[in-house]
Structure formats: C-alpha cells, structure tokens
Short mmCIF file of C-alpha atoms in Angstrom, two decimals:
data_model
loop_
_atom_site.label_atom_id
_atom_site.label_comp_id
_atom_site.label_asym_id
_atom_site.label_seq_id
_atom_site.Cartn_x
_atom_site.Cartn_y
_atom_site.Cartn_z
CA UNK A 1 64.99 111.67 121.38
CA UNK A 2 64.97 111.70 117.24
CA UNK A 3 67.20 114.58 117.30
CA UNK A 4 69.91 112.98 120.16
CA UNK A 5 69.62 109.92 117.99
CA UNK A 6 70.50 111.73 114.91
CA UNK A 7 73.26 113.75 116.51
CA UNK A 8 75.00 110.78 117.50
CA UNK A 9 74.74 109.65 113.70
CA UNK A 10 75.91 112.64 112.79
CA UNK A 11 78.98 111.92 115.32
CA UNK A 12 79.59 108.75 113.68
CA UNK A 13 79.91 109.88 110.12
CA UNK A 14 82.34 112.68 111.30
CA UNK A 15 84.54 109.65 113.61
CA UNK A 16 84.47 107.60 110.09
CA UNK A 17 85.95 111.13 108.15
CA UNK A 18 88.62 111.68 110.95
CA UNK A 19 90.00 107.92 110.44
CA UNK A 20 89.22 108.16 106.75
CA UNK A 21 88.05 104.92 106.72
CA UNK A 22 84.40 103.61 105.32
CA UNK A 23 83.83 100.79 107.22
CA UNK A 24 81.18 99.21 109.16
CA UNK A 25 83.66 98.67 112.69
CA UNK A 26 84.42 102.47 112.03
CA UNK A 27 81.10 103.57 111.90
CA UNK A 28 79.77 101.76 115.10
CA UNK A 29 82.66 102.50 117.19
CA UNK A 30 82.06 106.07 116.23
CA UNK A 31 78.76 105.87 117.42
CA UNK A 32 79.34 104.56 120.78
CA UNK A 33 81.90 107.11 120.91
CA UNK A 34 79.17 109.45 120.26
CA UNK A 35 76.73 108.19 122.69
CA UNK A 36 79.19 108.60 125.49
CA UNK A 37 80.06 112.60 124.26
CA UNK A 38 76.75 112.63 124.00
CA UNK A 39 76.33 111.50 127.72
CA UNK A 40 79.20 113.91 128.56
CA UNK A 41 77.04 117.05 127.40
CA UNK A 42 73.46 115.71 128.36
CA UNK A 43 72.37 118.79 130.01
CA UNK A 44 72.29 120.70 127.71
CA UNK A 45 69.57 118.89 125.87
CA UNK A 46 65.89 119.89 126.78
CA UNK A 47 64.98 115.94 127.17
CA UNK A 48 66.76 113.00 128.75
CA UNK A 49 69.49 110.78 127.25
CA UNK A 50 67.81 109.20 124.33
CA UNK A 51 69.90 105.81 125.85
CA UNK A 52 67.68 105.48 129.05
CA UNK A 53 64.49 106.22 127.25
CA UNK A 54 65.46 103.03 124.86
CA UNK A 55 66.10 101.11 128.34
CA UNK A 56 62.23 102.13 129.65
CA UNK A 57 61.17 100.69 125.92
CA UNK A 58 63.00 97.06 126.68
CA UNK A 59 61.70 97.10 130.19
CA UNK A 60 58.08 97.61 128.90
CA UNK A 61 58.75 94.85 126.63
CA UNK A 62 59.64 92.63 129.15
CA UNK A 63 57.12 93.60 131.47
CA UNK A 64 54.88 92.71 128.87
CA UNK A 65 55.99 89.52 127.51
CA UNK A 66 56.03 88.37 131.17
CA UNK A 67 52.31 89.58 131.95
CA UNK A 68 51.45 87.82 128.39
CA UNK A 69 53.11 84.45 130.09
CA UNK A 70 51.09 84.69 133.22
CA UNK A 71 47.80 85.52 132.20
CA UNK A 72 48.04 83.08 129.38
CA UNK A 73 48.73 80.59 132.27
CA UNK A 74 45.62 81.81 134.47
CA UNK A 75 42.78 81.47 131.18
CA UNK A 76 44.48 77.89 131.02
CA UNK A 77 43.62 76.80 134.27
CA UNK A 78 39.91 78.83 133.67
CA UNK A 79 39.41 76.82 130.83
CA UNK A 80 40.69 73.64 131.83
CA UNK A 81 38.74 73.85 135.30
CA UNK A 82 35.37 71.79 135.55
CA UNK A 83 33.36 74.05 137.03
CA UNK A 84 32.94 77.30 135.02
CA UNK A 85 33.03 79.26 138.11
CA UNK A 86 33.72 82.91 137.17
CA UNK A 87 32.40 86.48 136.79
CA UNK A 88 32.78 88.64 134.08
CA UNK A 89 32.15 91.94 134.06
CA UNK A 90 32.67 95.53 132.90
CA UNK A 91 35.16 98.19 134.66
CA UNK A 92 36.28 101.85 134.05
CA UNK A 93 39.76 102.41 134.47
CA UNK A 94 40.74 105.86 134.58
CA UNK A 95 44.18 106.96 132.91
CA UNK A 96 46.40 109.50 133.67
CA UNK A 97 47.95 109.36 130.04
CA UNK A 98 47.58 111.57 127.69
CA UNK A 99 49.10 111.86 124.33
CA UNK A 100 46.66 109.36 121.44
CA UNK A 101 49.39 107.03 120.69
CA UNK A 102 50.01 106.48 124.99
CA UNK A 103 46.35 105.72 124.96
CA UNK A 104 46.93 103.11 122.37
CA UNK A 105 49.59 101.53 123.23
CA UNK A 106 47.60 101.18 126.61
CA UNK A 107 45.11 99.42 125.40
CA UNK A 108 46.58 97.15 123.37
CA UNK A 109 48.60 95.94 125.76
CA UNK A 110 45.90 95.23 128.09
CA UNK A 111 43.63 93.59 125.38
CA UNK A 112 46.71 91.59 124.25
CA UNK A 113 47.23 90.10 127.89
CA UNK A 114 44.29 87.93 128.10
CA UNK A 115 41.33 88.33 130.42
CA UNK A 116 41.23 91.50 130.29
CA UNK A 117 39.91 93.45 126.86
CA UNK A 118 39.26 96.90 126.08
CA UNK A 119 35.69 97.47 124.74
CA UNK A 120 35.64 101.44 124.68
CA UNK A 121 37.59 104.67 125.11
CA UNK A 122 35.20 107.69 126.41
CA UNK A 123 35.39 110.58 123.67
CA UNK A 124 37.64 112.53 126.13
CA UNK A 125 40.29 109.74 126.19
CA UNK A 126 40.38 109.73 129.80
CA UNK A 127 38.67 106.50 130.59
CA UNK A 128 38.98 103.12 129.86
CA UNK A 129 36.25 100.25 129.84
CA UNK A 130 37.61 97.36 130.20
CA UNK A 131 35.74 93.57 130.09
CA UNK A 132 37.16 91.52 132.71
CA UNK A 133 37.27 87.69 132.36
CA UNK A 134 36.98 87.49 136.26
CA UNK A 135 36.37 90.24 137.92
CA UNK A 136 35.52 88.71 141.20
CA UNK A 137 39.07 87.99 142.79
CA UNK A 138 41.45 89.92 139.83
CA UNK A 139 39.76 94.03 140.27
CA UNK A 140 42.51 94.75 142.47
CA UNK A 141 45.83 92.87 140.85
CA UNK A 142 44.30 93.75 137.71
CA UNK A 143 44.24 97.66 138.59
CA UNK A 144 47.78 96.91 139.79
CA UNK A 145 48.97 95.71 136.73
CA UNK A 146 47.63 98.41 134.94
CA UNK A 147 49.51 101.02 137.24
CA UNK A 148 52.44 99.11 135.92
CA UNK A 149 51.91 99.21 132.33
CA UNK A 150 50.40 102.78 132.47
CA UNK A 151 53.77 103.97 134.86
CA UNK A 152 55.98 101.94 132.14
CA UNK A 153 54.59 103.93 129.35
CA UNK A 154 54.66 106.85 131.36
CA UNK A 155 58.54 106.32 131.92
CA UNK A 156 59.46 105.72 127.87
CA UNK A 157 57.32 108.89 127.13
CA UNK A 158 58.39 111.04 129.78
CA UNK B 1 75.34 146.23 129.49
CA UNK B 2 74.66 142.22 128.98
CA UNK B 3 74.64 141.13 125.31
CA UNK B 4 72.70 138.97 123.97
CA UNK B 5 74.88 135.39 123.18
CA UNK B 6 72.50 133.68 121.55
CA UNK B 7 74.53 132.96 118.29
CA UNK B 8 77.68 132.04 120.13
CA UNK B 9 76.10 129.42 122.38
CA UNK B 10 74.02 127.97 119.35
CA UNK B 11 77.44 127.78 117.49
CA UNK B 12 79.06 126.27 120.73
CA UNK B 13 76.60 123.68 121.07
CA UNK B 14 77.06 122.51 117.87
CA UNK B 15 81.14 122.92 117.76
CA UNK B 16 82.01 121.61 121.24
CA UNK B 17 80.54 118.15 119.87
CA UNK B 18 83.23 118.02 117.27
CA UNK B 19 85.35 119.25 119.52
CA UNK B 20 85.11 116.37 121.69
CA UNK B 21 85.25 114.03 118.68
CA UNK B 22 88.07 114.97 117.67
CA UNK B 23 90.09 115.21 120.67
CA UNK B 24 88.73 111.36 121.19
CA UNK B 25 89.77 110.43 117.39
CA UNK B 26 93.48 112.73 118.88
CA UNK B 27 93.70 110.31 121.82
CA UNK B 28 93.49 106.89 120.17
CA UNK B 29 95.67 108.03 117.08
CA UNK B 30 98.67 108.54 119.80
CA UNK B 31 99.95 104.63 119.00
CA UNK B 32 100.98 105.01 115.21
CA UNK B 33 100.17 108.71 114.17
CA UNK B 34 100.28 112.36 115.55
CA UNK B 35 98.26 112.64 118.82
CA UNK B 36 97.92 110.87 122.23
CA UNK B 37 96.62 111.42 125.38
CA UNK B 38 98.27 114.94 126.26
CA UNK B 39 96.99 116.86 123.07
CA UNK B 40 93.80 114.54 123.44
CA UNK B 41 93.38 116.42 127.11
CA UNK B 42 94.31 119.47 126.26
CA UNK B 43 91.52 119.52 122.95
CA UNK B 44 88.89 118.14 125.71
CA UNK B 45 89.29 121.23 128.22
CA UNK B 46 89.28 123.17 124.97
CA UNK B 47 85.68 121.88 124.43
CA UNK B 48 84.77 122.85 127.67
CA UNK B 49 86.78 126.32 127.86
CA UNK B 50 84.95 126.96 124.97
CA UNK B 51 81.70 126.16 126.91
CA UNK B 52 82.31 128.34 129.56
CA UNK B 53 83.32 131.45 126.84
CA UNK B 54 79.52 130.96 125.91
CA UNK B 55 77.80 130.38 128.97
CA UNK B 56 78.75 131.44 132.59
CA UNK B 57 80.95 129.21 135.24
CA UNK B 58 77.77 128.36 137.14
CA UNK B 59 75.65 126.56 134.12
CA UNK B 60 78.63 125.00 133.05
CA UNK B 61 79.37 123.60 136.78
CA UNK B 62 75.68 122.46 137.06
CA UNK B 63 75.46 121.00 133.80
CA UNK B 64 78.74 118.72 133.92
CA UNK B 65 78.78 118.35 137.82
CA UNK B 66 82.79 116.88 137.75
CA UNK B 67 84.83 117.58 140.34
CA UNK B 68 88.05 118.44 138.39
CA UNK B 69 90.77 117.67 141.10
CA UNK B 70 89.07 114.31 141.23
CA UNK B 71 90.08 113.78 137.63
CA UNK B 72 93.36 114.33 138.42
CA UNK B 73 93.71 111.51 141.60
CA UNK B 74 91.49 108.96 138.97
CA UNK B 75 93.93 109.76 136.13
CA UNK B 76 97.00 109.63 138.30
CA UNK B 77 95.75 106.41 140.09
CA UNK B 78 95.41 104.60 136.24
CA UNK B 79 98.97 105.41 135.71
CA UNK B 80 100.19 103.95 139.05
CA UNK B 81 97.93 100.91 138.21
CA UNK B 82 99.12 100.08 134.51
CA UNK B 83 102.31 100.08 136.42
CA UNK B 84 101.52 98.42 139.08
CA UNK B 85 99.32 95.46 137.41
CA UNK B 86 103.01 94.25 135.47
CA UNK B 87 103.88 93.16 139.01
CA UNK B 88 101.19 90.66 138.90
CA UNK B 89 102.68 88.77 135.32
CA UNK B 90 106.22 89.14 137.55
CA UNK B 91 108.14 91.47 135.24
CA UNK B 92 109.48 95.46 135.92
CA UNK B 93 107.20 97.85 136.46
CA UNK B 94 105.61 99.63 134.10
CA UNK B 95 106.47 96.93 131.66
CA UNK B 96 103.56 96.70 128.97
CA UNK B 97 101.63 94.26 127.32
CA UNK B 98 99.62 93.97 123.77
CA UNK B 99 97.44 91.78 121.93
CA UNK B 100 95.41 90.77 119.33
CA UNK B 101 91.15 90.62 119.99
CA UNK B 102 88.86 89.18 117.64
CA UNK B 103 84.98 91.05 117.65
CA UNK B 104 82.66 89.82 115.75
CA UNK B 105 81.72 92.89 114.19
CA UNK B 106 84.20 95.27 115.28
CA UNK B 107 86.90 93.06 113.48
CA UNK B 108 91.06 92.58 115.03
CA UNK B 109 91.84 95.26 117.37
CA UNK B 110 95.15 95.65 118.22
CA UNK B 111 94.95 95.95 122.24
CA UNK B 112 97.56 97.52 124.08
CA UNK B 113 98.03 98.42 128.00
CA UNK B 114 99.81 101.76 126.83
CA UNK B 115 96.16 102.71 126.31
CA UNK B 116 95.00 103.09 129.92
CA UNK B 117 98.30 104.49 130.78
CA UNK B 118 97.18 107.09 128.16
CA UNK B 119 94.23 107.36 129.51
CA UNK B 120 95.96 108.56 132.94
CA UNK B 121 97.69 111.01 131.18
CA UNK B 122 94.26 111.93 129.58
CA UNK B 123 92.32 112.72 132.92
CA UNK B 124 95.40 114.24 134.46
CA UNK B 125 95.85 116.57 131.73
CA UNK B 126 91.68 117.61 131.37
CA UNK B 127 91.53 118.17 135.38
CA UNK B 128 94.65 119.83 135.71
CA UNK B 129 93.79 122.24 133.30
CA UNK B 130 90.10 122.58 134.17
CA UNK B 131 90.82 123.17 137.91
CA UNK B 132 93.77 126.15 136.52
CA UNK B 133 91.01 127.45 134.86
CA UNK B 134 88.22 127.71 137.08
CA UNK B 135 90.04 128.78 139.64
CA UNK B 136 91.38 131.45 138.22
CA UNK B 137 87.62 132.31 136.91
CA UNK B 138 86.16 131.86 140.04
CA UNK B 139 88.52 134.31 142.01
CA UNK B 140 87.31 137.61 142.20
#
C-alpha cells in the first residue's frame, strides 16, 4: 500500500514536470491521473489497489461511529431504567487476527463502544476477555458485532 | 535456451508507468500544443507493446483482461456520440461546444467537447493497434 501510494506521488511530480507548471491543480490532477494508470497496471502489484484498501478504512469508520451511536443509546436506556435489571459478566472471544496492531485496533474498538470492555489479552494473542455490561440478552448480537468489526479489519489489512 | 529477463521486466515496470504518463500528458496537450489523441494512442499501446517485449502474451492478457476490439466499438461509439449529442442543442452535426468551469481547487478549466471526440480517437487508435498486434503474436 505505502509503496502504490508513493508511486502515484511519484506520478504526480513527473505530470507537474511534463506541464512545467508548479502548481497545486497540477499536482492533484496528476495524481488522479496516476491513480487511474495505476489502476490500469494493478496486477502487476503483489497487493491490491491501495484505493480500495482506503475504502475498507472509511467503511470501518463508519461502521464504527454507527455502533458508537447505538450502544451509546442502549447504556442510556440501562441507566435511565428504574429497575437495575442486568447481568454482567465475563466472555472469551476468540480472534482470528493476527498481526499486534489488528489485535489493537480490535480492542479498542470494542472497549470504545460501550458495554462491552476488554479486560485481558491471553499471552498468545489469540483470545479476548471481554466484560459485558449485559450479557444476558446481548452474547449473541454482541459476538455478531464483533464478526463485523473483526471481518472489517480483516478487509483493510488483507 | 530461456534467459533470464529479470532486468528487463524490473526496468519495464518502472518505464511503462511513465510511459503511460506521458502519453496521458500527449493526449490532453492536443488543444494548444503538439499531441492529441492519435500520438496519445499510439504512446499507450507502446506502454503495453513494451509489456509484452518483457513478459509473454498470456501474463499480459491475464493481467489487463481488455478485450481490444471492444476498445475499438467504445471509441468509435464516443465519436458518433459527440456528434450525435449537437443534434440535441439543434445545430449540424458534429458541431462543438466549450466552456469555462470553476473548481474549487482545481481552478478555470477550459472545457471543450473536442475532448471526448479525442477520446474516440484515443480508444480507436490503442485497440486497433493492440488487436494488430496480438494477433499477429498469437498466430503461430
């Protein structure tokens, strides 16, 4: 991905010596000019277009500002219900990812979305344990929204 | 005996993208300097005549899967509808419009319809000369 992203830099500096002109306009239209020679030859790079890997990175942003929104909304009703009438409780979530900063970024996202919060990582970094807020009727949805986050993350790294 | 190509397809990789560059920087020059869409084409299949010198007809094919004749019916069919479209501002055909854009960032662009008539000539002139090529390559 760095090294698409600096090729098409690299594009855009020569497009600004072939017009001979220094100028901001120059330089961008260069690069998308670049990014769509860079589409033309995508196979023969060893990873993806670096353009659909920066389209899994908004989608995982979006997924999680709208998981942020709705669990934000469910503690608000917890809190503002009379009755305190839930069960926490500790889970261990298994990941498939691998790489230390997928693991990471994992977790935060799932401490960030409240409810949920991640107490520990085992030393092999293959399972999380997670404190639920209410584990009674969320163990399933919750393991679905993990699948998710974990298959968004798995999409911007793969 | 096959040689090994290694330094001819790293230096491909690497030229073919300014290559392509400059056959695009070619193609938009055409309105007020040297260039257009014919030389434009022509420096395109170069690109890709020089990718086939370094690899084989069958990585190139699977690597840009484009069906060349196709090129030639899209580019054609751009030239028939620059053409075409004047009928719907009621004047001749082929009669061809410009104007002035304002981008934020970009800045004034001069717009003209000659482009995607260019642009015709520019697909017409990559595919016919890709489909001479690898048909010629291809027969045995």
């Amino acid at each position: 991905m760095a090294f698409q992203i600096l090729l098409n830099f690299l594009l855009a500096v020569t497009w600004m010596f072939f017009e001979s002109s220094m100028e901001l306009s120059t330089f961008i239209v260069g690069y998308l000019l670049g990014a769509l020679v860079i589409f033309f030859m995508r196979r023969f790079f060893s990873s993806r277009f670096y353009v659909y890997r920066l389209f899994s990175i908004i989608k995982l942003m979006l997924i999680f500002l709208r998981e942020l929104l709705l669990s934000n909304l469910a503690v608000l009703k917890v809190v503002l219900s009379p009755k305190l009438d839930i069960q926490p409780g500790i889970f261990a979530m298994e990941t498939r990812l691998t790489s230390d900063w997928e693991v990471t970024l994992l977790a935060n996202l799932i401490t960030l979305t409240p409810g949920t919060l991640v107490v520990d990582v085992s030393s092999d970094n293959k399972i999380l344990y997670v404190h639920a807020m209410d584990i009674e009727d969320a163990e399933e949805a919750i393991e679905d929204i993990r699948s998710s986050f974990e298959k968004a993350i798995m999409e911007v790294s793969r | 005996m096959k040689t090994n190509d290694i330094i001819l397809q790293t230096v491909t990789k690497i030229v073919s993208f300014i290559i392509l560059m400059f056959a695009l920087h070619i193609f938009f020059a055409g309105h007020n300097n040297p260039g257009g869409g014919f030389v434009g084409g022509l420096l395109t299949s170069g690109a890709i005549v020089l990718l086939l010198l370094a690899y084989d007809i069958k990585t190139v094919a699977n690597s840009l899967p484009i069906d060349f004749k196709i090129t030639v019916a899209v580019g054609l069919l751009f030239a028939v509808g620059t053409g075409l479209g004047s009928f719907l501002f009621d004047v001749p055909f082929l009669t061809h419009a410009f104007g002035e854009l304002t981008i934020p960032i970009l800045g004034e662009l001069h717009l003209n319809t000659a482009v995607l008539f260019d642009i015709g000539v520019y697909l017409a002139v990559v595919g016919s000369t890709m489909t001479i090529i690898q048909t010629i390559g291809e027969g045995e």
